[in-house]
Amino acid sequence: MSESKAKRIESLRSVPLFAGLTEPELGLLADRALSRKYQPGEMIFSEGDACEGLYVLQTGNVKIFNTSASGREQVLQIERAGNSLAELPVFDGGDYPASAAAVDNCTLLFISKKDFRAFCLERPEVSLKVLKVVSARLRNLVAIIEELSFTTVRNRLASWLLQEARSRGQKSSRGIEFTLSVSNQELAFQIGTVRELVSRNLSYFQSEGMLRVEGRTVVISNLAALEAEIAAGK
Amino acid sequence: MSESKAKRIESLRSVPLFAGLTEPELGLLADRALSRKYQPGEMIFSEGDACEGLYVLQTGNVKIFNTSASGREQVLQIERAGNSLAELPVFDGGDYPASAAAVDNCTLLFISKKDFRAFCLERPEVSLKVLKVVSARLRNLVAIIEELSFTTVRNRLASWLLQEARSRGQKSSRGIEFTLSVSNQELAFQIGTVRELVSRNLSYFQSEGMLRVEGRTVVISNLAALEAEIAAGK
DNA sequence: CTAATGATGTGACGTAAATCACTGTAGGGC
DNA sequence: GCCCTACAGTGATTTACGTCACATCATTAG
């Protein structure tokens, strides 16, 4: 199951954090990185766990989320292949503030806290890159707070659909089409609500002529209306 | 109105970001720092503004917050003297993700983005300190999201009161006393709701015998009940 | 083919939250 | 003293949200 060093180096090179490093530098890191596979749904770490190190996502998708006692989730971020996870606690020594789980089949590289800190001290520009990545996370969290504080579920769903349409939608004669890549349950967790409200609001949108839902395919027939919906969300 | 360089150096030394720097280094920064006073309520920067640089709070308190179209606010952080503000956009070049306003009379040192970046490159350990500060912010934001997603206003108010009791409360024969340092309106913004709900929930707590409100003084007579309230908040 | 499983759609309901509208109160300035 | 203004308290009402319950539909295992 052990992976070639060359492959690990290749993975590291494509990560924004390590872009621009020389071959020997990458090799140094690769020597100390462990690769591991995760099944869909498998936990990578949990909120409150002591932070052991940093992860680099080679393949697959990972979600970062919080859980409530009653079983609800709030997704903070979905990370795609080529990104790093949990850079943060490496630097302040605290616990993980949220949990991480594999969405699908994932391969992750693990770099221990100690090794990564040492590496940052040797190559100071890496710290600046970490800062940039962390900045993006912080912006994302602020945006989530703004949405949770000021908008309705209806609004957040509209935003989610619009984003999905922009990133994965295909133009067709009937509008912009895309298939829902997640269950209503997952979608609900991403926008901070429950599956019933996702289902209901999709029905509302459909009855108002903004879109059509056919199985797991969404056809956005009135993009302007959807955008107006979001703008109305203050 | 211009302040002495010695004073600016003293201010910088007490900031966690710059702790451990030598006198000449601090002097270099102080030469490039501008000091400015702000009135209570005065805006320091607004969400969406282009980031010009970083601020160091010499005296007073500053709140970082978002605003909704309807006039509601969500406070993200209250910064006290000795802390830095807005380290973030300095590194990723983006806009301010939130607004900042002076709570009371404040004096702030301003260091331009350019100067601060140059300084970080010369002194790499400063970057690591910035990372630590930013980590703390990120943790704080995650905690806010968790509260907004999973708890009630009643719960958040209980938490707020408990924290205030711990940090500023005085033991008396009747329990733990402290005076409310902010209006109900401000308190509401800090816990993500409206003033009416703060007022009402304080009444509920009082009628349930957890505490007494006398003017702007709060006497927590049943601390255990208050703590139980928070624990019940899942 | 059938049973079992899991996800979805929806009606009914209870409740927390927000809004509106107003009264009461404390403090400051004149 | 008085008037203002700002803030606090509170009832009434509306709305959004979440929960429960259950029917439907699709997929898969056997």
XYZ file of C-alpha atoms (C1' of nucleotides) in Angstrom:
528
model
C 0.000 0.000 0.000
C 3.005 2.286 0.402
C 3.163 4.948 -2.215
C 6.159 6.050 -4.196
C 8.084 9.057 -3.039
C 7.848 10.526 -6.520
C 4.079 10.472 -6.231
C 4.144 12.176 -2.872
C 6.425 14.856 -4.244
C 4.036 15.377 -7.134
C 1.145 15.783 -4.724
C 3.015 18.300 -2.635
C 4.045 20.351 -5.622
C 0.443 20.959 -6.635
C -0.523 22.299 -3.202
C -0.597 26.096 -3.033
C 1.288 26.015 0.249
C 4.287 24.366 -1.325
C 4.205 25.806 -4.815
C 7.543 27.237 -5.803
C 9.681 24.966 -3.669
C 12.654 23.222 -5.223
C 12.801 19.492 -5.900
C 15.138 18.755 -2.956
C 12.940 20.739 -0.603
C 9.866 18.856 -1.679
C 11.803 15.636 -1.281
C 12.633 16.546 2.285
C 8.983 17.046 3.078
C 7.925 13.965 1.147
C 10.292 11.831 3.216
C 8.429 12.839 6.307
C 4.916 12.641 4.920
C 2.659 9.656 5.495
C -0.026 8.743 3.028
C -3.296 7.195 4.121
C -6.612 6.306 2.496
C -10.023 7.058 3.969
C -13.421 5.549 3.195
C -16.414 7.746 2.390
C -17.783 9.098 5.651
C -14.730 8.144 7.668
C -13.624 10.624 10.311
C -10.189 12.161 9.884
C -10.216 14.032 13.164
C -12.822 15.305 15.596
C -13.491 18.629 17.233
C -11.540 18.757 20.465
C -8.876 16.263 19.441
C -5.317 17.306 20.089
C -3.723 18.493 16.888
C -1.031 16.142 15.649
C -0.155 17.792 12.408
C -1.294 19.011 9.069
C -2.960 17.147 6.212
C -2.654 17.531 2.477
C -5.539 16.227 0.402
C -4.158 14.232 -2.547
C -7.430 12.904 -3.931
C -11.069 13.167 -2.948
C -13.028 15.712 -0.930
C -13.151 16.404 2.782
C -15.708 18.311 4.780
C -14.931 20.357 7.859
C -17.890 20.711 10.186
C -19.310 21.136 13.655
C -21.846 18.836 15.260
C -24.587 19.648 17.750
C -25.703 17.364 20.533
C -28.971 16.750 18.699
C -27.184 15.471 15.610
C -27.306 18.521 13.413
C -24.214 19.584 11.522
C -22.884 22.874 10.274
C -20.438 22.506 7.430
C -17.656 25.098 7.523
C -15.773 24.144 4.410
C -15.458 21.511 1.706
C -11.846 20.923 0.744
C -10.897 19.558 -2.642
C -7.814 17.672 -3.765
C -4.731 19.861 -3.725
C -5.557 21.742 -0.552
C -4.253 21.510 2.939
C -6.319 20.983 6.074
C -5.886 22.062 9.644
C -2.874 24.299 9.156
C -4.071 26.277 12.058
C -3.618 24.362 15.260
C -0.105 23.579 14.134
C 0.807 27.122 14.990
C -1.096 27.827 18.144
C -0.864 24.397 19.701
C -4.567 24.178 20.455
C -7.102 21.470 19.687
C -8.956 21.110 16.409
C -11.881 23.559 16.549
C -13.970 21.430 14.189
C -14.227 17.900 12.825
C -13.147 16.585 9.439
C -14.546 13.632 7.523
C -13.939 12.126 4.104
C -16.793 12.855 1.708
C -15.742 10.215 -0.803
C -12.687 7.985 -1.200
C -9.767 10.129 -0.123
C -6.010 9.948 0.080
C -4.337 12.279 2.518
C -0.724 13.061 3.257
C 0.036 13.691 6.885
C 2.918 15.880 8.034
C 3.631 16.041 11.733
C 3.396 19.321 13.558
C 7.074 19.191 14.472
C 8.309 18.565 10.952
C 6.116 21.252 9.497
C 7.163 23.883 12.006
C 10.788 23.127 11.414
C 10.209 23.421 7.711
C 8.540 26.815 8.123
C 11.491 28.129 10.052
C 13.878 27.070 7.317
C 11.754 28.471 4.536
C 10.112 31.642 5.838
C 8.154 32.291 2.674
C 6.129 29.187 3.455
C 4.747 30.983 6.511
C 3.515 33.759 4.309
C 1.751 31.233 2.106
C 0.164 29.659 5.148
C -1.046 33.093 6.145
C -2.660 33.505 2.776
C -4.457 30.187 3.036
C -5.611 30.938 6.552
C -6.839 34.340 5.427
C -9.069 32.672 2.893
C -10.497 30.446 5.602
C -11.161 33.397 7.816
C -12.998 35.212 5.067
C -15.058 32.136 4.465
C -16.028 31.892 8.127
C -17.000 35.550 8.271
C -19.200 35.003 5.242
C -20.897 32.063 6.967
C -21.563 34.139 10.065
C -23.033 36.884 7.957
C -25.320 34.420 6.229
C -26.430 32.732 9.411
C -27.098 36.046 11.127
C -28.840 37.946 8.416
C -30.384 35.644 5.856
C -33.155 33.066 5.669
C -32.891 29.422 4.713
C -34.622 30.307 1.469
C -31.897 32.798 0.712
C -29.048 30.524 1.550
C -30.511 27.802 -0.611
C -30.784 30.246 -3.501
C -27.137 31.208 -3.011
C -26.085 27.600 -2.904
C -27.954 26.807 -6.105
C -26.518 29.820 -7.869
C -22.995 28.918 -6.891
C -23.530 25.356 -8.043
C -24.977 26.593 -11.319
C -21.966 28.810 -11.885
C -19.375 26.198 -11.089
C -20.932 23.039 -12.486
C -23.918 24.075 -14.578
C -24.360 23.306 -18.271
C -26.301 25.612 -20.551
C -29.203 23.863 -22.265
C -32.234 24.973 -24.193
C -34.235 25.058 -20.990
C -31.751 26.967 -18.863
C -28.797 26.000 -16.760
C -28.721 22.368 -15.691
C -26.772 20.493 -13.095
C -27.256 17.433 -10.954
C -27.341 17.679 -7.203
C -24.117 16.052 -6.097
C -25.244 15.642 -2.499
C -28.338 14.479 -0.650
C -30.805 17.019 0.689
C -29.500 16.128 4.102
C -25.937 17.116 3.196
C -27.110 20.215 1.426
C -29.035 21.186 4.555
C -25.928 20.797 6.672
C -23.996 22.990 4.303
C -26.458 25.848 4.563
C -27.172 25.335 8.236
C -30.655 23.846 8.327
C -32.546 20.530 8.099
C -33.439 18.396 5.103
C -37.170 19.152 5.264
C -36.585 22.836 4.674
C -34.363 22.136 1.699
C -37.031 19.945 0.188
C -39.784 22.448 0.872
C -37.916 25.460 -0.427
C -36.963 23.628 -3.590
C -40.694 23.023 -4.065
C -41.427 26.699 -3.503
C -38.829 27.748 -6.050
C -40.296 25.296 -8.503
C -43.867 26.454 -7.982
C -42.686 30.019 -8.481
C -41.183 29.067 -11.824
C -37.574 29.772 -10.983
C -36.422 26.249 -11.615
C -37.490 22.676 -12.211
C -36.380 19.656 -10.234
C -36.361 16.341 -12.099
C -34.994 13.602 -9.938
C -31.628 14.877 -8.881
C -31.312 17.245 -11.790
C -32.000 20.927 -11.342
C -32.826 23.115 -14.309
C -32.658 26.789 -13.547
C -35.087 28.369 -15.939
C -35.173 31.872 -14.519
C -31.693 32.807 -13.408
C -32.599 36.459 -12.952
C -35.315 35.568 -10.463
C -32.888 33.438 -8.505
C -30.363 36.246 -8.413
C -33.067 38.681 -7.347
C -33.959 36.296 -4.549
C -30.421 36.503 -3.222
C -30.202 40.253 -3.551
C -33.466 40.529 -1.601
C -31.791 38.638 1.198
C -30.235 41.859 2.344
C -1.071 66.376 18.649
C 1.931 64.410 17.435
C 3.046 61.783 19.862
C 6.558 61.018 20.951
C 8.416 58.215 19.283
C 9.259 56.786 22.686
C 5.570 56.438 23.405
C 4.924 54.707 20.111
C 7.767 52.308 20.819
C 6.290 51.549 24.222
C 2.931 50.800 22.649
C 4.432 48.469 20.101
C 6.437 46.585 22.671
C 3.314 45.588 24.592
C 1.639 44.098 21.524
C 1.931 40.317 21.314
C 2.866 40.554 17.649
C 5.973 42.539 18.407
C 6.974 41.171 21.767
C 10.609 40.139 21.831
C 11.828 42.587 19.229
C 14.905 44.686 19.983
C 14.816 48.407 20.644
C 16.212 49.373 17.215
C 13.709 47.112 15.489
C 10.827 48.660 17.361
C 12.232 52.061 16.504
C 12.194 51.190 12.850
C 8.529 50.275 13.036
C 7.688 53.261 15.205
C 9.183 55.597 12.612
C 6.716 54.322 10.104
C 3.699 54.164 12.372
C 1.054 56.862 12.457
C -0.957 57.516 15.574
C -4.534 58.689 15.402
C -7.373 59.249 17.841
C -10.945 58.117 17.308
C -14.174 59.277 18.973
C -16.594 56.773 20.497
C -18.624 55.244 17.698
C -16.337 56.481 14.973
C -15.688 54.088 12.091
C -12.123 52.929 11.581
C -12.809 51.025 8.397
C -15.813 49.437 6.733
C -16.536 46.045 5.290
C -15.502 46.061 1.649
C -12.957 48.860 1.976
C -9.605 48.194 0.391
C -7.111 47.223 3.032
C -4.453 49.877 3.536
C -2.583 48.386 6.426
C -2.672 47.101 9.922
C -3.718 48.805 13.146
C -2.403 48.519 16.667
C -4.758 49.525 19.448
C -2.864 51.697 21.953
C -5.784 52.698 24.173
C -9.505 52.034 24.180
C -11.641 49.267 22.717
C -12.662 48.507 19.172
C -15.430 46.304 17.888
C -15.270 44.302 14.685
C -18.678 43.619 13.204
C -20.887 42.999 10.219
C -23.978 44.986 9.357
C -27.167 43.871 7.656
C -29.200 45.997 5.310
C -31.923 46.288 7.927
C -29.551 47.796 10.458
C -28.764 44.783 12.566
C -25.210 44.057 13.571
C -23.270 40.929 14.392
C -20.205 41.593 16.516
C -17.291 39.307 15.662
C -14.778 40.509 18.192
C -14.041 43.201 20.739
C -10.395 44.190 20.724
C -8.748 45.717 23.768
C -5.692 47.922 24.061
C -2.513 46.066 23.180
C -3.924 44.059 20.315
C -3.640 44.372 16.593
C -6.503 44.641 14.125
C -6.908 43.560 10.551
C -3.669 41.658 10.196
C -5.370 39.516 7.682
C -5.980 41.422 4.497
C -2.395 42.602 4.668
C -1.364 39.160 3.543
C -3.924 38.195 0.990
C -4.470 41.603 -0.532
C -8.248 41.423 -0.266
C -10.773 43.843 1.193
C -11.726 44.068 4.838
C -14.297 41.322 5.449
C -15.898 43.254 8.302
C -16.141 46.749 9.735
C -14.373 48.225 12.734
C -15.534 51.052 14.982
C -14.217 52.663 18.151
C -16.254 51.668 21.206
C -14.865 54.466 23.374
C -12.060 56.991 22.990
C -9.313 55.155 21.162
C -5.802 55.726 19.964
C -4.581 53.554 17.139
C -1.241 53.155 15.463
C -1.397 52.561 11.766
C 1.295 50.675 9.854
C 1.007 50.540 6.095
C 0.661 47.222 4.370
C 3.926 47.758 2.500
C 5.960 48.546 5.581
C 4.542 45.665 7.528
C 5.149 43.115 4.812
C 8.720 44.273 4.425
C 9.163 43.977 8.155
C 7.819 40.414 8.160
C 10.272 39.376 5.490
C 13.178 40.747 7.501
C 12.006 39.174 10.744
C 10.429 35.814 9.884
C 9.465 35.011 13.446
C 6.969 37.864 13.259
C 5.045 35.892 10.657
C 4.738 33.019 13.067
C 3.343 35.374 15.683
C 0.863 36.726 13.200
C -0.187 33.161 12.514
C -0.822 32.625 16.165
C -2.962 35.726 16.440
C -4.902 34.800 13.345
C -5.415 31.303 14.712
C -7.071 32.745 17.768
C -9.394 34.780 15.554
C -10.307 31.728 13.566
C -11.151 29.777 16.688
C -13.296 32.620 17.844
C -15.211 32.709 14.573
C -15.810 28.973 14.641
C -17.178 29.326 18.158
C -19.565 32.055 16.991
C -20.804 29.870 14.144
C -21.385 27.017 16.533
C -23.372 29.260 18.844
C -25.458 30.778 16.080
C -26.196 27.390 14.562
C -26.950 25.345 17.607
C -28.014 27.517 20.522
C -30.906 29.800 21.440
C -30.775 33.472 22.314
C -31.521 32.495 25.891
C -28.450 30.315 25.918
C -26.163 32.837 24.369
C -27.290 35.443 26.849
C -26.562 33.046 29.701
C -23.085 32.447 28.295
C -22.463 36.139 27.929
C -23.529 36.807 31.512
C -21.389 33.992 32.828
C -18.346 35.223 30.999
C -18.920 38.738 32.259
C -19.347 37.433 35.803
C -16.075 35.536 35.550
C -14.052 38.389 34.128
C -15.535 41.391 35.891
C -17.750 40.110 38.676
C -17.301 40.897 42.365
C -18.348 38.466 45.055
C -20.883 39.952 47.470
C -23.206 38.601 50.111
C -25.936 38.245 47.514
C -23.901 36.548 44.833
C -21.689 37.751 42.015
C -22.238 41.361 41.007
C -21.216 43.360 37.999
C -22.540 46.306 36.081
C -23.561 45.973 32.465
C -20.908 47.891 30.576
C -22.965 48.110 27.394
C -26.532 48.912 26.423
C -28.985 46.117 25.740
C -28.704 47.065 22.119
C -24.950 46.464 22.060
C -25.317 43.280 24.049
C -27.868 42.069 21.523
C -25.468 42.738 18.671
C -22.782 40.792 20.446
C -24.908 37.684 20.817
C -26.598 38.039 17.455
C -30.123 39.164 18.269
C -32.212 42.284 18.972
C -32.508 44.376 22.110
C -36.075 43.270 22.907
C -34.996 39.669 23.307
C -32.163 40.651 25.617
C -34.565 42.599 27.786
C -37.140 39.845 27.822
C -34.714 37.050 28.586
C -33.171 39.040 31.410
C -36.677 39.296 32.822
C -37.178 35.562 32.472
C -33.919 34.819 34.249
C -34.923 37.187 37.007
C -38.392 35.683 37.432
C -36.776 32.256 37.593
C -34.567 33.420 40.429
C -31.251 33.028 38.687
C -30.318 36.666 39.021
C -31.536 40.130 39.874
C -31.272 43.206 37.703
C -31.106 46.547 39.515
C -30.617 49.350 37.097
C -27.537 48.398 35.200
C -26.246 46.131 37.932
C -26.657 42.392 37.643
C -26.488 40.181 40.729
C -26.145 36.530 39.912
C -27.719 34.771 42.865
C -27.816 31.259 41.489
C -24.674 30.628 39.526
C -25.281 26.897 39.291
C -28.617 27.462 37.586
C -26.993 29.785 35.077
C -24.318 27.222 34.330
C -26.933 24.506 33.988
C -28.750 26.729 31.517
C -25.672 26.856 29.325
C -25.004 23.135 29.567
C -28.611 22.496 28.528
C -27.910 24.474 25.372
C -26.532 21.340 23.783
C -40.038 -10.651 -7.793
C -40.161 -9.128 -3.208
C -38.558 -7.320 0.888
C -35.803 -4.134 2.890
C -33.467 0.088 3.011
C -32.774 4.839 2.440
C -33.948 9.210 0.569
C -37.531 12.371 -0.574
C -41.994 15.228 -0.381
C -45.410 17.174 2.492
C -49.004 18.204 5.912
C -49.608 19.493 10.735
C -47.885 21.474 14.627
C -45.237 23.958 18.357
C -41.967 27.349 19.385
C -38.206 30.660 19.167
C -37.331 34.764 17.073
C -38.211 39.066 15.175
C -41.035 43.097 14.473
C -44.273 46.622 15.814
C -46.085 49.683 18.853
C -46.242 51.759 22.838
C -45.237 53.074 27.842
C -42.101 54.128 31.361
C -37.776 55.989 33.082
C -33.252 58.155 33.797
C -30.124 61.760 32.680
C -28.511 66.011 30.426
C -28.957 70.617 28.890
C -31.220 74.813 29.202
C -37.901 73.420 37.327
C -38.839 71.543 32.293
C -38.086 69.426 27.895
C -35.477 66.198 25.147
C -33.394 62.299 23.985
C -31.870 57.778 24.689
C -32.646 53.638 26.571
C -35.377 49.993 28.790
C -39.562 47.021 29.461
C -43.431 44.652 27.608
C -47.746 43.089 25.212
C -49.448 41.634 20.701
C -48.620 39.737 16.443
C -46.226 37.536 12.592
C -43.012 34.725 10.613
C -39.412 31.488 9.969
C -37.761 27.474 11.601
C -37.530 22.994 13.239
C -39.877 18.668 14.614
C -42.938 14.842 14.048
C -45.362 11.759 11.372
C -46.180 9.483 7.428
C -46.647 8.404 2.477
C -44.036 7.814 -1.695
C -40.396 6.418 -4.625
C -36.061 4.378 -6.017
C -32.377 1.043 -5.382
C -30.486 -2.960 -4.017
C -30.032 -7.496 -1.736
C -31.669 -11.755 -1.510
